[in-house]
Amino acid sequence: MKNLIIAFVLLFSSTFAFGQKNFIDTNFIEVTGKAEMEITPDMIYLKVLLNEKDTKNKISLSDLEAKMVAKLKEIGTDITKNLLIKDFSSNYKFYALSKREILLTKEYQILVNDAKTASKVLIGLEDIGISNVSIDRVDHSKMEDFRREVKVNAIKAAKEKAESLTSAIGQTIGKAIFIQEIEPRGGYVPGASNTIMIRGMSSISGSNTRSQPLDVDFEKIKIEYSILCKFELK
């Protein structure tokens, strides 16, 4: 039994060494291909926080919610698809031994598809006294398709680089023997939070001119990938 175990170990070691030797003896060129793409987001998620405290209890949360829904419908927002309640909570505060105030808050998420519509929503909500609005995150409905396209372009770039380098020394490349995606460092990650805060967009006090949508656009989403490739060298 002992001899059998020793024989197996020797056989495994020889097989491993043979395979390793074949890989080392293969002439290859190693290159990294890089590709990137910038796209305009078509999924902009706005976070809206309604708080009775902000109105000094002059307007109930349900009335404020009704005003928000009416304004969104006026703008053209599909309430059934693009308005979502994210959080509902009660905050209890005690001001005296026998006095208790219940402050209700509700958090909503509104989905819009472009910067102009986002501007309309922000200004519209500000006009009815809702200013606690921020950009939660941005994304694109075809993000996975774009990511695949960028990865393919990165591999093509690696092949072109290998062909260019080998032609300079009178050689060519063969089949790819190793391909590895390099994890991106930083850059945009779909679904990541956007730190831009939008406040104070109401019309000037005392003016009869209502606020108009701003002619703005969001920063483009940058997709970037690098692919490490090894090609046979002929």
mmCIF file of C-alpha atoms in Angstrom, residues 12-234:
data_model
loop_
_atom_site.group_PDB
_atom_site.id
_atom_site.type_symbol
_atom_site.label_atom_id
_atom_site.label_comp_id
_atom_site.label_asym_id
_atom_site.label_seq_id
_atom_site.Cartn_x
_atom_site.Cartn_y
_atom_site.Cartn_z
ATOM 1 C CA PHE A 12 1.187 13.062 -10.202
ATOM 2 C CA SER A 13 4.404 15.046 -9.784
ATOM 3 C CA SER A 14 5.668 13.941 -13.186
ATOM 4 C CA THR A 15 2.375 14.803 -14.874
ATOM 5 C CA PHE A 16 2.302 18.236 -13.236
ATOM 6 C CA ALA A 17 5.916 18.924 -14.164
ATOM 7 C CA PHE A 18 5.292 17.827 -17.746
ATOM 8 C CA GLY A 19 2.274 20.107 -18.084
ATOM 9 C CA GLN A 20 4.147 22.981 -16.510
ATOM 10 C CA LYS A 21 7.100 22.412 -18.805
ATOM 11 C CA ASN A 22 4.870 22.506 -21.871
ATOM 12 C CA PHE A 23 3.412 25.850 -20.784
ATOM 13 C CA ILE A 24 6.827 27.337 -20.057
ATOM 14 C CA ASP A 25 8.237 26.077 -23.348
ATOM 15 C CA THR A 26 5.418 27.740 -25.319
ATOM 16 C CA ASN A 27 6.572 31.006 -26.808
ATOM 17 C CA PHE A 28 3.942 33.631 -26.214
ATOM 18 C CA ILE A 29 3.354 37.359 -26.113
ATOM 19 C CA GLU A 30 1.427 38.937 -23.246
ATOM 20 C CA VAL A 31 -0.498 42.161 -23.818
ATOM 21 C CA THR A 32 -3.296 44.133 -22.167
ATOM 22 C CA GLY A 33 -6.129 45.556 -24.227
ATOM 23 C CA LYS A 34 -8.194 48.454 -22.957
ATOM 24 C CA ALA A 35 -11.503 49.903 -24.125
ATOM 25 C CA GLU A 36 -13.933 52.460 -22.774
ATOM 26 C CA MET A 37 -17.296 54.002 -23.577
ATOM 27 C CA GLU A 38 -19.272 56.979 -22.329
ATOM 28 C CA ILE A 39 -23.065 56.829 -22.308
ATOM 29 C CA THR A 40 -25.803 59.204 -21.220
ATOM 30 C CA PRO A 41 -27.897 57.713 -18.391
ATOM 31 C CA ASP A 42 -31.544 56.994 -19.187
ATOM 32 C CA MET A 43 -32.482 55.821 -15.691
ATOM 33 C CA ILE A 44 -32.239 58.607 -13.089
ATOM 34 C CA TYR A 45 -33.465 57.741 -9.601
ATOM 35 C CA LEU A 46 -34.569 60.668 -7.428
ATOM 36 C CA LYS A 47 -34.998 60.285 -3.686
ATOM 37 C CA VAL A 48 -37.758 62.339 -2.063
ATOM 38 C CA LEU A 49 -38.183 62.609 1.691
ATOM 39 C CA LEU A 50 -41.499 63.893 3.053
ATOM 40 C CA ASN A 51 -41.426 64.976 6.666
ATOM 41 C CA GLU A 52 -44.225 66.576 8.671
ATOM 42 C CA LYS A 53 -41.607 68.444 10.664
ATOM 43 C CA ASP A 54 -40.554 70.376 7.550
ATOM 44 C CA THR A 55 -44.051 71.861 7.281
ATOM 45 C CA LYS A 56 -44.173 72.621 11.023
ATOM 46 C CA ASN A 57 -47.217 70.350 11.186
ATOM 47 C CA LYS A 58 -49.247 72.761 9.034
ATOM 48 C CA ILE A 59 -49.702 70.117 6.339
ATOM 49 C CA SER A 60 -50.287 66.449 7.087
ATOM 50 C CA LEU A 61 -48.140 63.814 5.443
ATOM 51 C CA SER A 62 -51.103 62.431 3.517
ATOM 52 C CA ASP A 63 -51.945 65.897 2.116
ATOM 53 C CA LEU A 64 -48.311 66.475 1.167
ATOM 54 C CA GLU A 65 -48.233 63.093 -0.518
ATOM 55 C CA ALA A 66 -51.408 63.894 -2.458
ATOM 56 C CA LYS A 67 -49.925 67.194 -3.636
ATOM 57 C CA MET A 68 -46.761 65.406 -4.774
ATOM 58 C CA VAL A 69 -48.684 62.754 -6.696
ATOM 59 C CA ALA A 70 -50.845 65.417 -8.388
ATOM 60 C CA LYS A 71 -47.751 67.401 -9.392
ATOM 61 C CA LEU A 72 -46.005 64.313 -10.773
ATOM 62 C CA LYS A 73 -49.070 63.429 -12.836
ATOM 63 C CA GLU A 74 -49.160 67.012 -14.122
ATOM 64 C CA ILE A 75 -45.541 66.675 -15.239
ATOM 65 C CA GLY A 76 -46.341 63.390 -16.995
ATOM 66 C CA THR A 77 -44.847 60.843 -14.593
ATOM 67 C CA ASP A 78 -46.309 57.335 -14.704
ATOM 68 C CA ILE A 79 -47.154 56.964 -11.015
ATOM 69 C CA THR A 80 -47.859 53.223 -11.166
ATOM 70 C CA LYS A 81 -44.464 52.408 -12.702
ATOM 71 C CA ASN A 82 -42.076 55.151 -11.671
ATOM 72 C CA LEU A 83 -43.059 56.067 -8.093
ATOM 73 C CA LEU A 84 -42.037 53.762 -5.271
ATOM 74 C CA ILE A 85 -42.364 54.068 -1.500
ATOM 75 C CA LYS A 86 -38.998 53.113 -0.021
ATOM 76 C CA ASP A 87 -39.502 53.740 3.672
ATOM 77 C CA PHE A 88 -42.266 54.651 6.099
ATOM 78 C CA SER A 89 -41.501 55.374 9.726
ATOM 79 C CA SER A 90 -42.681 57.145 12.857
ATOM 80 C CA ASN A 91 -40.320 59.110 15.053
ATOM 81 C CA TYR A 92 -41.482 59.591 18.630
ATOM 82 C CA LYS A 93 -40.229 62.594 20.577
ATOM 83 C CA PHE A 94 -41.174 63.427 24.137
ATOM 84 C CA TYR A 95 -41.344 67.126 25.034
ATOM 85 C CA ALA A 96 -42.942 66.785 28.470
ATOM 86 C CA LEU A 97 -44.101 64.088 30.782
ATOM 87 C CA SER A 98 -47.609 64.151 29.340
ATOM 88 C CA LYS A 99 -47.003 65.558 25.823
ATOM 89 C CA ARG A 100 -45.965 63.446 22.899
ATOM 90 C CA GLU A 101 -45.518 64.453 19.262
ATOM 91 C CA ILE A 102 -45.535 61.914 16.444
ATOM 92 C CA LEU A 103 -43.522 63.004 13.423
ATOM 93 C CA LEU A 104 -44.190 60.935 10.328
ATOM 94 C CA THR A 105 -41.726 60.611 7.456
ATOM 95 C CA LYS A 106 -41.961 58.864 4.115
ATOM 96 C CA GLU A 107 -39.222 58.208 1.588
ATOM 97 C CA TYR A 108 -40.013 57.833 -2.109
ATOM 98 C CA GLN A 109 -38.078 56.935 -5.218
ATOM 99 C CA ILE A 110 -38.981 58.533 -8.543
ATOM 100 C CA LEU A 111 -37.600 57.192 -11.814
ATOM 101 C CA VAL A 112 -37.136 59.591 -14.743
ATOM 102 C CA ASN A 113 -35.426 58.985 -18.061
ATOM 103 C CA ASP A 114 -33.573 62.210 -18.828
ATOM 104 C CA ALA A 115 -32.129 65.325 -17.244
ATOM 105 C CA LYS A 116 -34.872 67.615 -18.549
ATOM 106 C CA THR A 117 -37.593 65.540 -16.876
ATOM 107 C CA ALA A 118 -35.526 65.346 -13.685
ATOM 108 C CA SER A 119 -35.316 69.138 -13.706
ATOM 109 C CA LYS A 120 -39.105 69.400 -14.153
ATOM 110 C CA VAL A 121 -39.681 67.093 -11.191
ATOM 111 C CA LEU A 122 -37.204 68.913 -8.954
ATOM 112 C CA ILE A 123 -38.655 72.330 -9.733
ATOM 113 C CA GLY A 124 -42.254 71.086 -9.599
ATOM 114 C CA LEU A 125 -41.777 69.595 -6.147
ATOM 115 C CA GLU A 126 -39.995 72.719 -4.942
ATOM 116 C CA ASP A 127 -42.977 74.789 -6.092
ATOM 117 C CA ILE A 128 -45.306 72.847 -3.776
ATOM 118 C CA GLY A 129 -42.939 73.042 -0.814
ATOM 119 C CA ILE A 130 -41.034 69.766 -1.195
ATOM 120 C CA SER A 131 -37.322 70.532 -1.276
ATOM 121 C CA ASN A 132 -35.747 67.486 0.351
ATOM 122 C CA VAL A 133 -34.918 65.869 -2.994
ATOM 123 C CA SER A 134 -31.631 64.330 -4.100
ATOM 124 C CA ILE A 135 -30.261 62.251 -6.953
ATOM 125 C CA ASP A 136 -29.994 58.735 -5.558
ATOM 126 C CA ARG A 137 -28.272 57.005 -8.484
ATOM 127 C CA VAL A 138 -28.080 56.840 -12.263
ATOM 128 C CA ASP A 139 -27.967 53.885 -14.632
ATOM 129 C CA HIS A 140 -28.779 52.803 -18.180
ATOM 130 C CA SER A 141 -31.421 50.333 -19.323
ATOM 131 C CA LYS A 142 -28.918 48.621 -21.685
ATOM 132 C CA MET A 143 -25.952 48.656 -19.306
ATOM 133 C CA GLU A 144 -25.173 44.934 -19.626
ATOM 134 C CA ASP A 145 -25.122 45.172 -23.438
ATOM 135 C CA PHE A 146 -22.701 48.099 -23.277
ATOM 136 C CA ARG A 147 -20.462 46.317 -20.792
ATOM 137 C CA ARG A 148 -20.213 43.264 -23.053
ATOM 138 C CA GLU A 149 -19.420 45.503 -26.020
ATOM 139 C CA VAL A 150 -16.612 47.234 -24.145
ATOM 140 C CA LYS A 151 -15.112 43.891 -23.060
ATOM 141 C CA VAL A 152 -15.155 42.612 -26.646
ATOM 142 C CA ASN A 153 -13.493 45.813 -27.849
ATOM 143 C CA ALA A 154 -10.825 45.389 -25.146
ATOM 144 C CA ILE A 155 -10.004 41.872 -26.413
ATOM 145 C CA LYS A 156 -9.848 43.164 -29.988
ATOM 146 C CA ALA A 157 -7.512 45.929 -28.845
ATOM 147 C CA ALA A 158 -5.259 43.348 -27.190
ATOM 148 C CA LYS A 159 -5.095 41.294 -30.372
ATOM 149 C CA GLU A 160 -4.315 44.351 -32.496
ATOM 150 C CA LYS A 161 -1.550 45.361 -30.084
ATOM 151 C CA ALA A 162 -0.046 41.856 -30.178
ATOM 152 C CA GLU A 163 -0.140 41.790 -33.981
ATOM 153 C CA SER A 164 1.491 45.211 -34.178
ATOM 154 C CA LEU A 165 4.298 44.297 -31.783
ATOM 155 C CA THR A 166 5.084 40.924 -33.359
ATOM 156 C CA SER A 167 5.106 42.322 -36.902
ATOM 157 C CA ALA A 168 7.886 44.688 -35.827
ATOM 158 C CA ILE A 169 10.159 41.669 -35.266
ATOM 159 C CA GLY A 170 8.952 39.685 -38.255
ATOM 160 C CA GLN A 171 6.762 37.264 -36.339
ATOM 161 C CA THR A 172 3.042 36.550 -36.019
ATOM 162 C CA ILE A 173 0.671 35.494 -33.278
ATOM 163 C CA GLY A 174 -1.243 32.257 -33.021
ATOM 164 C CA LYS A 175 -4.258 31.319 -30.945
ATOM 165 C CA ALA A 176 -4.952 32.884 -27.559
ATOM 166 C CA ILE A 177 -3.747 30.640 -24.724
ATOM 167 C CA PHE A 178 -4.868 32.821 -21.815
ATOM 168 C CA ILE A 179 -7.510 35.530 -21.359
ATOM 169 C CA GLN A 180 -8.256 37.310 -18.083
ATOM 170 C CA GLU A 181 -10.518 40.231 -17.287
ATOM 171 C CA ILE A 182 -8.812 42.807 -15.075
ATOM 172 C CA GLU A 183 -11.115 44.198 -12.426
ATOM 173 C CA PRO A 184 -11.604 47.947 -12.952
ATOM 174 C CA ARG A 185 -10.179 50.268 -10.340
ATOM 175 C CA GLY A 186 -12.695 52.985 -9.490
ATOM 176 C CA GLY A 187 -14.790 54.463 -12.280
ATOM 177 C CA TYR A 188 -18.523 54.170 -12.555
ATOM 178 C CA VAL A 189 -20.259 51.158 -11.072
ATOM 179 C CA PRO A 190 -23.880 50.751 -12.251
ATOM 180 C CA GLY A 191 -26.247 51.336 -9.390
ATOM 181 C CA ALA A 192 -23.765 53.374 -7.356
ATOM 182 C CA SER A 193 -25.044 56.359 -5.432
ATOM 183 C CA ASN A 194 -24.727 59.818 -6.942
ATOM 184 C CA THR A 195 -23.625 62.470 -4.445
ATOM 185 C CA ILE A 196 -25.191 65.487 -6.179
ATOM 186 C CA MET A 197 -27.786 67.220 -3.976
ATOM 187 C CA ILE A 198 -30.418 69.485 -5.545
ATOM 188 C CA ARG A 199 -31.977 72.140 -3.310
ATOM 189 C CA GLY A 200 -33.358 75.664 -3.445
ATOM 190 C CA MET A 201 -34.657 75.615 -7.029
ATOM 191 C CA SER A 202 -37.845 77.587 -6.384
ATOM 192 C CA SER A 203 -38.618 80.842 -8.192
ATOM 193 C CA ILE A 204 -37.424 84.130 -6.754
ATOM 194 C CA SER A 205 -39.531 85.318 -3.844
ATOM 195 C CA GLY A 206 -42.138 87.871 -4.886
ATOM 196 C CA SER A 207 -41.734 87.122 -8.589
ATOM 197 C CA ASN A 208 -44.694 86.121 -10.729
ATOM 198 C CA THR A 209 -42.410 84.137 -13.042
ATOM 199 C CA ARG A 210 -42.430 80.430 -12.306
ATOM 200 C CA SER A 211 -39.250 78.402 -12.378
ATOM 201 C CA GLN A 212 -38.447 76.856 -15.750
ATOM 202 C CA PRO A 213 -36.717 73.490 -16.374
ATOM 203 C CA LEU A 214 -32.982 73.933 -16.565
ATOM 204 C CA ASP A 215 -31.114 73.131 -19.777
ATOM 205 C CA VAL A 216 -28.714 70.695 -18.111
ATOM 206 C CA ASP A 217 -27.472 67.180 -18.579
ATOM 207 C CA PHE A 218 -25.951 64.575 -16.306
ATOM 208 C CA GLU A 219 -22.325 63.587 -16.482
ATOM 209 C CA LYS A 220 -21.937 60.628 -18.801
ATOM 210 C CA ILE A 221 -21.456 57.160 -17.372
ATOM 211 C CA LYS A 222 -17.960 55.900 -18.177
ATOM 212 C CA ILE A 223 -17.542 52.159 -18.738
ATOM 213 C CA GLU A 224 -13.956 50.922 -18.860
ATOM 214 C CA TYR A 225 -12.445 47.438 -19.013
ATOM 215 C CA SER A 226 -8.976 45.962 -19.464
ATOM 216 C CA ILE A 227 -8.327 42.413 -20.685
ATOM 217 C CA LEU A 228 -5.041 40.537 -20.253
ATOM 218 C CA CYS A 229 -4.310 38.177 -23.164
ATOM 219 C CA LYS A 230 -1.517 35.759 -24.011
ATOM 220 C CA PHE A 231 -1.070 34.673 -27.644
ATOM 221 C CA GLU A 232 1.171 32.012 -29.100
ATOM 222 C CA LEU A 233 4.221 33.520 -30.739
ATOM 223 C CA LYS A 234 5.183 32.140 -34.151
#
